[in-house]
C-alpha cells in the first residue's frame, strides 16, 4: 500500500506543481494565480520583516506570482523526490508546505481540509513503509537453498532415549480432619 500511496501522492504533487509553474491547464493556473493574490497577503508581513519579500513572495507588483512559482517548484521537485531514496526529505518538505497552506487557508477564511488531508497521507506514507530487505535481492536469488547436514539426509534409525518413569502417586493422610 505504501508504494501505491507514494505513487499517487507523487503524481498529485508533480501535477499541482506543474499547474503553478506553467499554465498546463490555463483555467486552473488562472484560478491559482488569482487565489495567490489573497494568499500572498497572509505571508507578506512575516516575510517582509526578514527582508526576503522580493525573493520569496513578490516582485513589487502585488500579484504574488513569485510566491505561486516558488510553491510550484517546491511541490514539483518534492513530488519527483518521493520516488527516490530522498523520500523522507521530500515528505518533510511537503508536510511543512502543507502546514503553511493550511494556515493560509485558515487565515483567509477558507477551510484547510485539503492541505491537512494531504499532510495526513504524507505522514501515513512513511509510517506504513515496508522494512527494507536485509540482503539485496540479487544475492537472495543467486544463493542456493539451505542444505541439511549429512546425518539428517541419511535414512538412519537411531534409538530414542528412554522415557522417564512417571512419578508414583503419594498417598498421605489428610492434614485436616473433615467434620
PDB file of C-alpha atoms in Angstrom:
ATOM      1  CA  UNK A   1       0.000   0.000   0.000  1.00  0.00           C
ATOM      2  CA  UNK A   2       2.864   2.334   0.748  1.00  0.00           C
ATOM      3  CA  UNK A   3       4.082   2.160  -2.854  1.00  0.00           C
ATOM      4  CA  UNK A   4       0.633   2.907  -4.281  1.00  0.00           C
ATOM      5  CA  UNK A   5       0.102   5.779  -1.847  1.00  0.00           C
ATOM      6  CA  UNK A   6       3.527   7.227  -2.585  1.00  0.00           C
ATOM      7  CA  UNK A   7       2.902   6.974  -6.330  1.00  0.00           C
ATOM      8  CA  UNK A   8      -0.441   8.790  -6.037  1.00  0.00           C
ATOM      9  CA  UNK A   9       0.990  11.499  -3.794  1.00  0.00           C
ATOM     10  CA  UNK A  10       3.945  11.970  -6.142  1.00  0.00           C
ATOM     11  CA  UNK A  11       1.597  12.288  -9.087  1.00  0.00           C
ATOM     12  CA  UNK A  12      -0.607  14.797  -7.231  1.00  0.00           C
ATOM     13  CA  UNK A  13       2.345  16.994  -6.267  1.00  0.00           C
ATOM     14  CA  UNK A  14       4.012  16.848  -9.683  1.00  0.00           C
ATOM     15  CA  UNK A  15       0.776  17.879 -11.425  1.00  0.00           C
ATOM     16  CA  UNK A  16      -0.072  20.548  -8.826  1.00  0.00           C
ATOM     17  CA  UNK A  17       3.452  21.923  -9.036  1.00  0.00           C
ATOM     18  CA  UNK A  18       3.317  22.000 -12.833  1.00  0.00           C
ATOM     19  CA  UNK A  19      -0.014  23.853 -12.718  1.00  0.00           C
ATOM     20  CA  UNK A  20       1.569  26.507 -10.511  1.00  0.00           C
ATOM     21  CA  UNK A  21       4.762  26.805 -12.550  1.00  0.00           C
ATOM     22  CA  UNK A  22       3.232  26.761 -16.027  1.00  0.00           C
ATOM     23  CA  UNK A  23      -0.188  27.056 -17.497  1.00  0.00           C
ATOM     24  CA  UNK A  24      -0.527  23.306 -18.076  1.00  0.00           C
ATOM     25  CA  UNK A  25      -4.251  23.819 -17.607  1.00  0.00           C
ATOM     26  CA  UNK A  26      -4.896  27.512 -18.177  1.00  0.00           C
ATOM     27  CA  UNK A  27      -8.196  27.561 -16.270  1.00  0.00           C
ATOM     28  CA  UNK A  28      -6.588  26.060 -13.153  1.00  0.00           C
ATOM     29  CA  UNK A  29      -3.473  28.200 -13.483  1.00  0.00           C
ATOM     30  CA  UNK A  30      -5.543  31.390 -13.756  1.00  0.00           C
ATOM     31  CA  UNK A  31      -7.621  30.349 -10.723  1.00  0.00           C
ATOM     32  CA  UNK A  32      -4.452  29.715  -8.711  1.00  0.00           C
ATOM     33  CA  UNK A  33      -2.879  32.987  -9.867  1.00  0.00           C
ATOM     34  CA  UNK A  34      -5.961  34.905  -8.709  1.00  0.00           C
ATOM     35  CA  UNK A  35      -6.098  32.978  -5.406  1.00  0.00           C
ATOM     36  CA  UNK A  36      -2.449  33.641  -4.637  1.00  0.00           C
ATOM     37  CA  UNK A  37      -3.121  37.389  -4.684  1.00  0.00           C
ATOM     38  CA  UNK A  38      -5.091  36.785  -1.494  1.00  0.00           C
ATOM     39  CA  UNK A  39      -2.771  34.091  -0.081  1.00  0.00           C
ATOM     40  CA  UNK A  40       0.320  36.241  -0.524  1.00  0.00           C
ATOM     41  CA  UNK A  41      -1.146  38.943   1.709  1.00  0.00           C
ATOM     42  CA  UNK A  42      -1.150  36.461   4.594  1.00  0.00           C
ATOM     43  CA  UNK A  43       2.611  35.913   4.375  1.00  0.00           C
ATOM     44  CA  UNK A  44       3.621  39.412   3.233  1.00  0.00           C
ATOM     45  CA  UNK A  45       4.011  40.940   6.721  1.00  0.00           C
ATOM     46  CA  UNK A  46       6.021  37.979   8.034  1.00  0.00           C
ATOM     47  CA  UNK A  47       8.349  37.719   5.044  1.00  0.00           C
ATOM     48  CA  UNK A  48       8.880  41.461   4.701  1.00  0.00           C
ATOM     49  CA  UNK A  49      10.011  41.593   8.356  1.00  0.00           C
ATOM     50  CA  UNK A  50      13.030  39.455   7.449  1.00  0.00           C
ATOM     51  CA  UNK A  51      13.645  41.344   4.203  1.00  0.00           C
ATOM     52  CA  UNK A  52      13.022  38.433   1.858  1.00  0.00           C
ATOM     53  CA  UNK A  53       9.829  39.668   0.220  1.00  0.00           C
ATOM     54  CA  UNK A  54      11.304  40.154  -3.262  1.00  0.00           C
ATOM     55  CA  UNK A  55      12.977  36.728  -3.125  1.00  0.00           C
ATOM     56  CA  UNK A  56      10.059  34.659  -1.819  1.00  0.00           C
ATOM     57  CA  UNK A  57       6.762  36.417  -2.455  1.00  0.00           C
ATOM     58  CA  UNK A  58       6.513  39.269  -4.871  1.00  0.00           C
ATOM     59  CA  UNK A  59       8.465  41.362  -7.321  1.00  0.00           C
ATOM     60  CA  UNK A  60       6.645  44.517  -6.221  1.00  0.00           C
ATOM     61  CA  UNK A  61       3.569  44.071  -8.442  1.00  0.00           C
ATOM     62  CA  UNK A  62       1.458  42.668  -5.559  1.00  0.00           C
ATOM     63  CA  UNK A  63       0.319  39.778  -7.774  1.00  0.00           C
ATOM     64  CA  UNK A  64       2.380  37.310  -5.726  1.00  0.00           C
ATOM     65  CA  UNK A  65       3.280  35.422  -8.885  1.00  0.00           C
ATOM     66  CA  UNK A  66       6.723  34.690  -7.451  1.00  0.00           C
ATOM     67  CA  UNK A  67       5.059  33.065  -4.419  1.00  0.00           C
ATOM     68  CA  UNK A  68       2.977  30.865  -6.747  1.00  0.00           C
ATOM     69  CA  UNK A  69       6.085  29.942  -8.755  1.00  0.00           C
ATOM     70  CA  UNK A  70       8.182  29.116  -5.665  1.00  0.00           C
ATOM     71  CA  UNK A  71       5.495  26.896  -4.121  1.00  0.00           C
ATOM     72  CA  UNK A  72       5.029  25.200  -7.514  1.00  0.00           C
ATOM     73  CA  UNK A  73       8.779  24.488  -7.771  1.00  0.00           C
ATOM     74  CA  UNK A  74       8.843  23.034  -4.250  1.00  0.00           C
ATOM     75  CA  UNK A  75       5.806  20.823  -4.931  1.00  0.00           C
ATOM     76  CA  UNK A  76       7.077  19.653  -8.313  1.00  0.00           C
ATOM     77  CA  UNK A  77      10.592  18.873  -7.064  1.00  0.00           C
ATOM     78  CA  UNK A  78       9.366  17.176  -3.903  1.00  0.00           C
ATOM     79  CA  UNK A  79       6.831  15.181  -5.920  1.00  0.00           C
ATOM     80  CA  UNK A  80       9.668  13.783  -8.019  1.00  0.00           C
ATOM     81  CA  UNK A  81      11.838  13.165  -4.948  1.00  0.00           C
ATOM     82  CA  UNK A  82       9.084  10.984  -3.475  1.00  0.00           C
ATOM     83  CA  UNK A  83      10.211   8.303  -5.962  1.00  0.00           C
ATOM     84  CA  UNK A  84      13.859   8.440  -4.878  1.00  0.00           C
ATOM     85  CA  UNK A  85      15.831   7.461  -1.783  1.00  0.00           C
ATOM     86  CA  UNK A  86      15.411  11.101  -0.674  1.00  0.00           C
ATOM     87  CA  UNK A  87      11.736  10.389   0.028  1.00  0.00           C
ATOM     88  CA  UNK A  88      11.978  11.392   3.688  1.00  0.00           C
ATOM     89  CA  UNK A  89      13.336  14.846   2.793  1.00  0.00           C
ATOM     90  CA  UNK A  90      10.550  15.297   0.254  1.00  0.00           C
ATOM     91  CA  UNK A  91       7.879  14.238   2.746  1.00  0.00           C
ATOM     92  CA  UNK A  92       9.144  16.602   5.450  1.00  0.00           C
ATOM     93  CA  UNK A  93       9.349  19.469   2.957  1.00  0.00           C
ATOM     94  CA  UNK A  94       5.820  18.818   1.722  1.00  0.00           C
ATOM     95  CA  UNK A  95       4.475  18.461   5.269  1.00  0.00           C
ATOM     96  CA  UNK A  96       5.916  21.889   6.081  1.00  0.00           C
ATOM     97  CA  UNK A  97       4.418  23.377   2.912  1.00  0.00           C
ATOM     98  CA  UNK A  98       1.037  21.765   3.661  1.00  0.00           C
ATOM     99  CA  UNK A  99       1.003  23.138   7.220  1.00  0.00           C
ATOM    100  CA  UNK A 100       1.733  26.563   5.765  1.00  0.00           C
ATOM    101  CA  UNK A 101      -1.047  26.054   3.210  1.00  0.00           C
ATOM    102  CA  UNK A 102      -3.478  25.027   5.958  1.00  0.00           C
ATOM    103  CA  UNK A 103      -2.600  28.165   7.909  1.00  0.00           C
ATOM    104  CA  UNK A 104      -3.018  30.284   4.775  1.00  0.00           C
ATOM    105  CA  UNK A 105      -6.459  28.841   4.034  1.00  0.00           C
ATOM    106  CA  UNK A 106      -7.495  29.332   7.659  1.00  0.00           C
ATOM    107  CA  UNK A 107      -6.215  32.937   7.662  1.00  0.00           C
ATOM    108  CA  UNK A 108      -8.271  33.896   4.589  1.00  0.00           C
ATOM    109  CA  UNK A 109     -11.394  32.197   5.951  1.00  0.00           C
ATOM    110  CA  UNK A 110     -11.325  29.035   3.856  1.00  0.00           C
ATOM    111  CA  UNK A 111     -11.494  25.536   5.354  1.00  0.00           C
ATOM    112  CA  UNK A 112      -7.999  23.963   5.483  1.00  0.00           C
ATOM    113  CA  UNK A 113      -9.274  20.427   4.948  1.00  0.00           C
ATOM    114  CA  UNK A 114      -7.439  19.544   1.749  1.00  0.00           C
ATOM    115  CA  UNK A 115      -3.925  20.559   2.873  1.00  0.00           C
ATOM    116  CA  UNK A 116      -4.447  18.735   6.178  1.00  0.00           C
ATOM    117  CA  UNK A 117      -5.752  15.657   4.359  1.00  0.00           C
ATOM    118  CA  UNK A 118      -2.667  15.593   2.110  1.00  0.00           C
ATOM    119  CA  UNK A 119      -0.462  16.080   5.177  1.00  0.00           C
ATOM    120  CA  UNK A 120      -2.003  13.062   6.864  1.00  0.00           C
ATOM    121  CA  UNK A 121      -1.497  10.970   3.703  1.00  0.00           C
ATOM    122  CA  UNK A 122       2.136  12.056   3.502  1.00  0.00           C
ATOM    123  CA  UNK A 123       2.745  11.037   7.099  1.00  0.00           C
ATOM    124  CA  UNK A 124       0.882   7.786   6.535  1.00  0.00           C
ATOM    125  CA  UNK A 125       3.071   7.000   3.520  1.00  0.00           C
ATOM    126  CA  UNK A 126       6.203   6.992   5.663  1.00  0.00           C
ATOM    127  CA  UNK A 127       4.509   5.230   8.566  1.00  0.00           C
ATOM    128  CA  UNK A 128       3.402   2.177   6.559  1.00  0.00           C
ATOM    129  CA  UNK A 129       6.638   1.991   4.596  1.00  0.00           C
ATOM    130  CA  UNK A 130       7.754  -1.654   4.367  1.00  0.00           C
ATOM    131  CA  UNK A 131      11.014  -2.576   6.053  1.00  0.00           C
ATOM    132  CA  UNK A 132      13.989  -2.728   3.703  1.00  0.00           C
ATOM    133  CA  UNK A 133      15.345  -6.130   2.771  1.00  0.00           C
ATOM    134  CA  UNK A 134      18.167  -7.408   4.928  1.00  0.00           C
ATOM    135  CA  UNK A 135      20.118  -8.571   1.878  1.00  0.00           C
ATOM    136  CA  UNK A 136      19.936  -7.465  -1.746  1.00  0.00           C
ATOM    137  CA  UNK A 137      17.543  -9.365  -3.977  1.00  0.00           C
ATOM    138  CA  UNK A 138      20.355 -10.397  -6.304  1.00  0.00           C
ATOM    139  CA  UNK A 139      22.129 -12.372  -3.587  1.00  0.00           C
ATOM    140  CA  UNK A 140      18.864 -13.839  -2.357  1.00  0.00           C
ATOM    141  CA  UNK A 141      18.070 -15.105  -5.849  1.00  0.00           C
ATOM    142  CA  UNK A 142      21.578 -16.366  -6.566  1.00  0.00           C
ATOM    143  CA  UNK A 143      22.076 -18.235  -3.322  1.00  0.00           C
ATOM    144  CA  UNK A 144      21.496 -21.947  -3.066  1.00  0.00           C
ATOM    145  CA  UNK A 145      18.752 -23.343  -0.869  1.00  0.00           C
ATOM    146  CA  UNK A 146      19.919 -24.317   2.588  1.00  0.00           C
ATOM    147  CA  UNK A 147      21.208 -27.849   2.767  1.00  0.00           C
ATOM    148  CA  UNK A 148      20.598 -30.328   5.563  1.00  0.00           C
ATOM    149  CA  UNK A 149      23.504 -31.857   7.438  1.00  0.00           C
ATOM    150  CA  UNK A 150      24.655 -35.186   6.111  1.00  0.00           C
ATOM    151  CA  UNK A 151      23.389 -37.080   9.145  1.00  0.00           C
ATOM    152  CA  UNK A 152      19.880 -35.725   8.616  1.00  0.00           C
ATOM    153  CA  UNK A 153      19.833 -36.746   4.967  1.00  0.00           C
ATOM    154  CA  UNK A 154      20.683 -40.380   5.678  1.00  0.00           C
ATOM    155  CA  UNK A 155      17.962 -42.807   6.443  1.00  0.00           C
ATOM    156  CA  UNK A 156      19.406 -43.913   9.738  1.00  0.00           C
ATOM    157  CA  UNK A 157      17.128 -45.035  12.536  1.00  0.00           C
ATOM    158  CA  UNK A 158      18.528 -44.174  15.893  1.00  0.00           C
ATOM    159  CA  UNK A 159      17.093 -45.455  19.144  1.00  0.00           C
ATOM    160  CA  UNK A 160      15.072 -42.944  21.099  1.00  0.00           C
ATOM    161  CA  UNK A 161      16.273 -42.048  24.564  1.00  0.00           C
ATOM    162  CA  UNK A 162      14.432 -43.862  27.341  1.00  0.00           C
ATOM    163  CA  UNK A 163      11.374 -42.122  28.717  1.00  0.00           C
ATOM    164  CA  UNK A 164      11.482 -41.243  32.376  1.00  0.00           C
ATOM    165  CA  UNK A 165       9.118 -43.079  34.675  1.00  0.00           C
ATOM    166  CA  UNK A 166       6.132 -41.070  35.820  1.00  0.00           C
ATOM    167  CA  UNK A 167       6.209 -40.187  39.481  1.00  0.00           C
ATOM    168  CA  UNK A 168       4.251 -42.527  41.713  1.00  0.00           C
ATOM    169  CA  UNK A 169       1.254 -41.056  43.463  1.00  0.00           C
ATOM    170  CA  UNK A 170       1.803 -40.257  47.098  1.00  0.00           C
ATOM    171  CA  UNK A 171      -0.990 -41.294  49.439  1.00  0.00           C
ATOM    172  CA  UNK A 172      -0.740 -39.184  52.519  1.00  0.00           C
ATOM    173  CA  UNK A 173      -3.330 -38.816  55.180  1.00  0.00           C
ATOM    174  CA  UNK A 174      -5.278 -35.581  55.015  1.00  0.00           C
ATOM    175  CA  UNK A 175      -3.818 -32.914  57.223  1.00  0.00           C
ATOM    176  CA  UNK A 176      -7.202 -31.564  58.184  1.00  0.00           C
ATOM    177  CA  UNK A 177      -9.949 -33.533  59.800  1.00  0.00           C
ATOM    178  CA  UNK A 178     -13.210 -33.238  57.955  1.00  0.00           C
ATOM    179  CA  UNK A 179     -16.267 -32.837  60.194  1.00  0.00           C
TER     180      UNK A 179
END
